[in-house]
Amino acid sequence: MKYLITLFCLSFFLSVGSRSSERDLYDFRWLDQDKKVYVLQNKEYVKKHTFYGDFSLLKGLSSDYQDTSGFQVRSGYYFSEEWAFELTLTDYSNKNNTTMDNLQRINGVVPFVRKIEQTYGGGVIWAPFYGKVNTFNKIFYFDWYFGLEVLQMKASSNANSATNPNSNAFDDETFTGAMAKTGLKFHINRNWHIGLELQNTYYKAKGPIPGAPKRYETNRDVLLGIGFSF
C-alpha cells in the first residue's frame, strides 16, 4: 500500500507540471541507497529552434483616471529549450474614466495624469516550467515563462499644467524603461497557442511639483492573445 501511495503522488505531480529538463533524477528512500531511478518526461511541444509571433489585446491596470486598452505584437526565437530573444511593440489607447470626469465636472479639479501611448523594445524570455492540465476529458499543455526587456516609451502628461486650474495641456514625453513579465502559454496544437500575461513597466519621470526630482513609476498591464510558432 505504501508503494501504491508513493507512485500515485509521483504521478500526480508529474501530471501537473515539471521542469523543462528532459531527464529528472529521483532518489527513492525506500530503495537501496546505491540505486537511483531516472524518470523521462517527454515534452509534447518542443520550443528549441522555433520562431513565434503573438498578437494580444491588453487592459491597463495602473491609472486612476484613465480607461486604458490597446494591443501588443511580438515575435521571438527560442535558441534553446528554455531561452529566447523577443521583440515587442505595444500601442495604447487612453480615455478619461468616470473618476476623472467627476473631478472636473463637480469639483473643478484637474488631477495629474500621465498617458503611456506606445512602447517598443526587446529582451530575453526564460521558460523553465512546462506542464499539462486534464480538464473536460482533454489534456492541455502549457509553458510558464518569465521575461525582461528594455523599452523605449512614448507618453504624454499634464505635469507642466496640472497645478494651473485654467489649463490642462498635455506635453509629449519619452523615456527609456524596463519591463518584467510572466505568462502562461497554452498550446492548442503544434503551431497555435493562447497566451495570458501580466507585465510591469518601470521608468523614471518627473511629477507635477516643480523642482522635484524624478521618481520611479510603474505601469501594469494584463494581456490575452493568440500566437503562432513554427
mmCIF file of C-alpha atoms in Angstrom:
data_model
loop_
_atom_site.group_PDB
_atom_site.id
_atom_site.type_symbol
_atom_site.label_atom_id
_atom_site.label_comp_id
_atom_site.label_asym_id
_atom_site.label_seq_id
_atom_site.Cartn_x
_atom_site.Cartn_y
_atom_site.Cartn_z
ATOM 1 C CA MET A 1 0.000 0.000 0.000
ATOM 2 C CA LYS A 2 2.836 2.382 0.814
ATOM 3 C CA TYR A 3 4.334 1.802 -2.623
ATOM 4 C CA LEU A 4 0.989 2.473 -4.336
ATOM 5 C CA ILE A 5 0.529 5.749 -2.456
ATOM 6 C CA THR A 6 4.066 6.853 -3.346
ATOM 7 C CA LEU A 7 3.574 6.058 -7.018
ATOM 8 C CA PHE A 8 0.200 7.836 -7.045
ATOM 9 C CA CYS A 9 1.703 11.026 -5.561
ATOM 10 C CA LEU A 10 4.567 10.915 -8.037
ATOM 11 C CA SER A 11 2.182 10.518 -10.978
ATOM 12 C CA PHE A 12 0.066 13.421 -9.751
ATOM 13 C CA PHE A 13 2.944 15.887 -9.514
ATOM 14 C CA LEU A 14 4.319 14.856 -12.897
ATOM 15 C CA SER A 15 0.883 15.377 -14.480
ATOM 16 C CA VAL A 16 0.570 18.933 -13.066
ATOM 17 C CA GLY A 17 3.924 20.361 -14.034
ATOM 18 C CA SER A 18 7.637 19.751 -14.409
ATOM 19 C CA ARG A 19 10.881 21.470 -15.210
ATOM 20 C CA SER A 20 11.994 21.725 -18.791
ATOM 21 C CA SER A 21 14.830 19.313 -18.245
ATOM 22 C CA GLU A 22 14.060 16.127 -20.156
ATOM 23 C CA ARG A 23 15.801 13.859 -17.662
ATOM 24 C CA ASP A 24 14.979 14.144 -13.959
ATOM 25 C CA LEU A 25 16.603 12.174 -11.179
ATOM 26 C CA TYR A 26 14.538 10.782 -8.327
ATOM 27 C CA ASP A 27 16.144 9.236 -5.256
ATOM 28 C CA PHE A 28 13.633 6.915 -3.624
ATOM 29 C CA ARG A 29 14.428 6.396 0.036
ATOM 30 C CA TRP A 30 12.635 3.056 0.136
ATOM 31 C CA LEU A 31 15.090 1.635 -2.428
ATOM 32 C CA ASP A 32 18.630 0.572 -1.686
ATOM 33 C CA GLN A 33 20.760 3.683 -1.204
ATOM 34 C CA ASP A 34 23.001 2.784 -4.139
ATOM 35 C CA LYS A 35 20.044 2.662 -6.544
ATOM 36 C CA LYS A 36 18.742 5.670 -8.470
ATOM 37 C CA VAL A 37 15.669 5.997 -10.658
ATOM 38 C CA TYR A 38 15.618 8.247 -13.720
ATOM 39 C CA VAL A 39 12.224 9.363 -14.992
ATOM 40 C CA LEU A 40 11.892 10.538 -18.579
ATOM 41 C CA GLN A 41 9.208 13.196 -19.015
ATOM 42 C CA ASN A 42 8.729 13.687 -22.729
ATOM 43 C CA LYS A 43 7.619 17.137 -23.922
ATOM 44 C CA GLU A 44 4.709 17.297 -26.295
ATOM 45 C CA TYR A 45 5.724 20.707 -27.731
ATOM 46 C CA VAL A 46 9.438 21.385 -28.119
ATOM 47 C CA LYS A 47 10.497 25.051 -28.362
ATOM 48 C CA LYS A 48 14.194 24.858 -29.285
ATOM 49 C CA HIS A 49 14.996 26.445 -32.686
ATOM 50 C CA THR A 50 11.444 27.703 -33.211
ATOM 51 C CA PHE A 51 10.137 31.142 -34.163
ATOM 52 C CA TYR A 52 6.897 32.562 -32.812
ATOM 53 C CA GLY A 53 4.641 35.573 -33.266
ATOM 54 C CA ASP A 54 1.845 36.760 -30.963
ATOM 55 C CA PHE A 55 -0.976 39.268 -31.111
ATOM 56 C CA SER A 56 -2.545 40.273 -27.768
ATOM 57 C CA LEU A 57 -5.196 42.637 -26.505
ATOM 58 C CA LEU A 58 -4.360 44.414 -23.260
ATOM 59 C CA LYS A 59 -6.052 46.103 -20.357
ATOM 60 C CA GLY A 60 -4.221 48.733 -18.311
ATOM 61 C CA LEU A 61 -4.396 48.343 -14.520
ATOM 62 C CA SER A 62 -2.408 51.314 -13.206
ATOM 63 C CA SER A 63 -4.162 54.589 -13.973
ATOM 64 C CA ASP A 64 -6.700 56.013 -11.518
ATOM 65 C CA TYR A 65 -8.088 58.458 -14.082
ATOM 66 C CA GLN A 66 -7.861 56.655 -17.430
ATOM 67 C CA ASP A 67 -9.502 53.652 -19.058
ATOM 68 C CA THR A 68 -6.560 52.125 -20.875
ATOM 69 C CA SER A 69 -6.679 49.417 -23.514
ATOM 70 C CA GLY A 70 -4.564 48.521 -26.509
ATOM 71 C CA PHE A 71 -2.743 45.764 -28.301
ATOM 72 C CA GLN A 72 0.712 44.220 -28.478
ATOM 73 C CA VAL A 73 2.526 42.404 -31.266
ATOM 74 C CA ARG A 74 5.694 40.444 -30.573
ATOM 75 C CA SER A 75 7.979 37.944 -32.190
ATOM 76 C CA GLY A 76 10.805 35.825 -30.891
ATOM 77 C CA TYR A 77 13.136 32.908 -31.396
ATOM 78 C CA TYR A 78 13.977 30.093 -28.964
ATOM 79 C CA PHE A 79 17.688 29.401 -29.352
ATOM 80 C CA SER A 80 17.428 26.740 -26.614
ATOM 81 C CA GLU A 81 14.575 24.915 -24.950
ATOM 82 C CA GLU A 82 14.387 27.471 -22.119
ATOM 83 C CA TRP A 83 15.756 30.748 -23.566
ATOM 84 C CA ALA A 84 14.529 33.057 -26.312
ATOM 85 C CA PHE A 85 15.066 36.541 -27.744
ATOM 86 C CA GLU A 86 11.933 38.657 -28.152
ATOM 87 C CA LEU A 87 10.892 41.955 -29.769
ATOM 88 C CA THR A 88 7.685 43.751 -28.767
ATOM 89 C CA LEU A 89 5.585 46.697 -29.915
ATOM 90 C CA THR A 90 2.719 47.896 -27.698
ATOM 91 C CA ASP A 91 0.169 50.545 -28.611
ATOM 92 C CA TYR A 92 -2.147 52.103 -26.004
ATOM 93 C CA SER A 93 -5.490 53.888 -26.190
ATOM 94 C CA ASN A 94 -6.473 56.135 -23.251
ATOM 95 C CA LYS A 95 -9.695 57.923 -22.392
ATOM 96 C CA ASN A 96 -10.940 59.693 -19.285
ATOM 97 C CA ASN A 97 -12.784 57.442 -16.867
ATOM 98 C CA THR A 98 -15.704 58.315 -14.582
ATOM 99 C CA THR A 99 -13.438 59.416 -11.741
ATOM 100 C CA MET A 100 -11.675 61.926 -13.996
ATOM 101 C CA ASP A 101 -14.943 63.280 -15.379
ATOM 102 C CA ASN A 102 -16.441 63.706 -11.911
ATOM 103 C CA LEU A 103 -13.398 65.556 -10.586
ATOM 104 C CA GLN A 104 -13.508 68.006 -13.461
ATOM 105 C CA ARG A 105 -17.284 68.471 -13.588
ATOM 106 C CA ILE A 106 -18.157 68.507 -9.882
ATOM 107 C CA ASN A 107 -15.018 69.702 -8.099
ATOM 108 C CA GLY A 108 -13.361 71.673 -10.893
ATOM 109 C CA VAL A 109 -10.114 69.831 -10.198
ATOM 110 C CA VAL A 110 -7.630 68.663 -12.816
ATOM 111 C CA PRO A 111 -5.518 65.751 -11.458
ATOM 112 C CA PHE A 112 -2.047 64.870 -12.653
ATOM 113 C CA VAL A 113 -2.300 62.322 -15.467
ATOM 114 C CA ARG A 114 0.349 60.522 -17.497
ATOM 115 C CA LYS A 115 -0.752 58.536 -20.554
ATOM 116 C CA ILE A 116 1.509 55.800 -21.910
ATOM 117 C CA GLU A 117 0.938 55.821 -25.657
ATOM 118 C CA GLN A 118 3.447 53.390 -27.165
ATOM 119 C CA THR A 119 6.400 51.202 -26.193
ATOM 120 C CA TYR A 120 8.827 49.127 -28.226
ATOM 121 C CA GLY A 121 11.927 47.154 -27.358
ATOM 122 C CA GLY A 122 13.419 43.728 -26.862
ATOM 123 C CA GLY A 123 14.808 41.342 -24.315
ATOM 124 C CA VAL A 124 15.064 37.740 -23.202
ATOM 125 C CA ILE A 125 12.491 35.095 -22.281
ATOM 126 C CA TRP A 126 13.159 32.284 -19.796
ATOM 127 C CA ALA A 127 10.684 29.378 -19.855
ATOM 128 C CA PRO A 128 11.815 26.922 -17.158
ATOM 129 C CA PHE A 129 8.468 25.252 -16.453
ATOM 130 C CA TYR A 130 6.066 23.214 -18.528
ATOM 131 C CA GLY A 131 3.121 21.029 -17.632
ATOM 132 C CA LYS A 132 -0.283 19.746 -18.559
ATOM 133 C CA VAL A 133 -3.806 20.043 -17.184
ATOM 134 C CA ASN A 134 -6.516 17.440 -17.695
ATOM 135 C CA THR A 135 -9.952 19.055 -17.791
ATOM 136 C CA PHE A 136 -13.210 18.141 -19.550
ATOM 137 C CA ASN A 137 -11.536 14.896 -20.636
ATOM 138 C CA LYS A 138 -8.949 16.827 -22.636
ATOM 139 C CA ILE A 139 -5.272 17.422 -21.879
ATOM 140 C CA PHE A 140 -3.956 20.978 -22.290
ATOM 141 C CA TYR A 141 -0.193 21.529 -22.407
ATOM 142 C CA PHE A 142 1.298 24.809 -21.264
ATOM 143 C CA ASP A 143 4.570 26.672 -20.722
ATOM 144 C CA TRP A 144 5.201 29.104 -17.865
ATOM 145 C CA TYR A 145 7.734 31.808 -18.735
ATOM 146 C CA PHE A 146 9.352 34.991 -17.427
ATOM 147 C CA GLY A 147 10.772 37.930 -19.379
ATOM 148 C CA LEU A 148 12.954 41.019 -19.046
ATOM 149 C CA GLU A 149 13.058 43.735 -21.736
ATOM 150 C CA VAL A 150 14.485 47.192 -22.340
ATOM 151 C CA LEU A 151 11.923 49.614 -23.800
ATOM 152 C CA GLN A 152 11.639 52.975 -25.477
ATOM 153 C CA MET A 153 8.460 54.668 -24.314
ATOM 154 C CA LYS A 154 6.290 57.430 -25.751
ATOM 155 C CA ALA A 155 3.896 59.178 -23.376
ATOM 156 C CA SER A 156 2.183 62.466 -22.623
ATOM 157 C CA SER A 157 1.317 64.175 -19.344
ATOM 158 C CA ASN A 158 -0.049 67.394 -17.892
ATOM 159 C CA ALA A 159 2.876 67.688 -15.445
ATOM 160 C CA ASN A 160 3.534 71.289 -16.529
ATOM 161 C CA SER A 161 -0.097 72.417 -16.246
ATOM 162 C CA ALA A 162 -1.671 70.247 -13.534
ATOM 163 C CA THR A 163 -1.156 72.944 -10.899
ATOM 164 C CA ASN A 164 -2.909 75.529 -13.108
ATOM 165 C CA PRO A 165 -6.720 75.192 -12.794
ATOM 166 C CA ASN A 166 -7.176 77.134 -16.041
ATOM 167 C CA SER A 167 -5.072 74.827 -18.176
ATOM 168 C CA ASN A 168 -4.903 71.108 -18.906
ATOM 169 C CA ALA A 169 -2.336 70.837 -21.670
ATOM 170 C CA PHE A 170 -0.597 67.521 -22.301
ATOM 171 C CA ASP A 171 3.055 67.557 -23.391
ATOM 172 C CA ASP A 172 4.846 64.736 -25.210
ATOM 173 C CA GLU A 173 7.397 62.717 -23.245
ATOM 174 C CA THR A 174 9.885 59.955 -23.996
ATOM 175 C CA PHE A 175 11.533 57.537 -21.596
ATOM 176 C CA THR A 176 13.828 54.563 -21.530
ATOM 177 C CA GLY A 177 12.282 51.898 -19.340
ATOM 178 C CA ALA A 178 12.401 48.249 -18.403
ATOM 179 C CA MET A 179 9.688 45.646 -18.452
ATOM 180 C CA ALA A 180 9.357 42.495 -16.335
ATOM 181 C CA LYS A 181 6.650 39.969 -17.098
ATOM 182 C CA THR A 182 5.378 36.464 -16.560
ATOM 183 C CA GLY A 183 2.868 34.470 -18.539
ATOM 184 C CA LEU A 184 1.310 31.160 -19.454
ATOM 185 C CA LYS A 185 1.207 29.810 -22.995
ATOM 186 C CA PHE A 186 -1.468 27.151 -23.601
ATOM 187 C CA HIS A 187 -0.893 25.024 -26.705
ATOM 188 C CA ILE A 188 -3.878 24.433 -28.970
ATOM 189 C CA ASN A 189 -1.808 22.273 -31.300
ATOM 190 C CA ARG A 190 1.775 22.158 -32.534
ATOM 191 C CA ASN A 191 1.559 25.570 -34.218
ATOM 192 C CA TRP A 192 -1.104 27.597 -32.385
ATOM 193 C CA HIS A 193 -1.238 28.747 -28.768
ATOM 194 C CA ILE A 194 -3.178 31.074 -26.454
ATOM 195 C CA GLY A 195 -1.286 33.372 -24.083
ATOM 196 C CA LEU A 196 -2.151 35.023 -20.771
ATOM 197 C CA GLU A 197 0.405 37.512 -19.448
ATOM 198 C CA LEU A 198 0.998 40.065 -16.699
ATOM 199 C CA GLN A 199 3.639 42.720 -17.334
ATOM 200 C CA ASN A 200 5.084 45.597 -15.310
ATOM 201 C CA THR A 201 6.862 48.510 -16.982
ATOM 202 C CA TYR A 202 9.289 50.633 -14.942
ATOM 203 C CA TYR A 203 10.533 54.105 -15.867
ATOM 204 C CA LYS A 204 11.782 57.294 -14.219
ATOM 205 C CA ALA A 205 9.880 60.539 -14.736
ATOM 206 C CA LYS A 206 9.101 63.862 -13.090
ATOM 207 C CA GLY A 207 5.792 64.673 -11.446
ATOM 208 C CA PRO A 208 3.703 67.849 -11.313
ATOM 209 C CA ILE A 209 5.673 69.537 -8.498
ATOM 210 C CA PRO A 210 8.208 71.996 -9.971
ATOM 211 C CA GLY A 211 11.802 71.270 -8.997
ATOM 212 C CA ALA A 212 11.029 67.849 -7.513
ATOM 213 C CA PRO A 213 13.419 65.053 -8.561
ATOM 214 C CA LYS A 214 12.358 62.317 -10.939
ATOM 215 C CA ARG A 215 10.924 59.199 -9.359
ATOM 216 C CA TYR A 216 10.382 55.642 -10.482
ATOM 217 C CA GLU A 217 6.917 54.865 -11.833
ATOM 218 C CA THR A 218 5.213 51.571 -12.667
ATOM 219 C CA ASN A 219 2.710 50.720 -15.360
ATOM 220 C CA ARG A 220 0.924 47.350 -15.139
ATOM 221 C CA ASP A 221 -0.985 45.571 -17.910
ATOM 222 C CA VAL A 222 -2.710 42.236 -18.363
ATOM 223 C CA LEU A 223 -2.761 40.687 -21.848
ATOM 224 C CA LEU A 224 -4.695 37.925 -23.586
ATOM 225 C CA GLY A 225 -3.721 36.840 -27.058
ATOM 226 C CA ILE A 226 -3.147 34.205 -29.686
ATOM 227 C CA GLY A 227 0.089 33.183 -31.341
ATOM 228 C CA PHE A 228 1.696 31.035 -33.997
ATOM 229 C CA SER A 229 5.007 29.151 -33.838
ATOM 230 C CA PHE A 230 6.998 27.214 -36.407
#
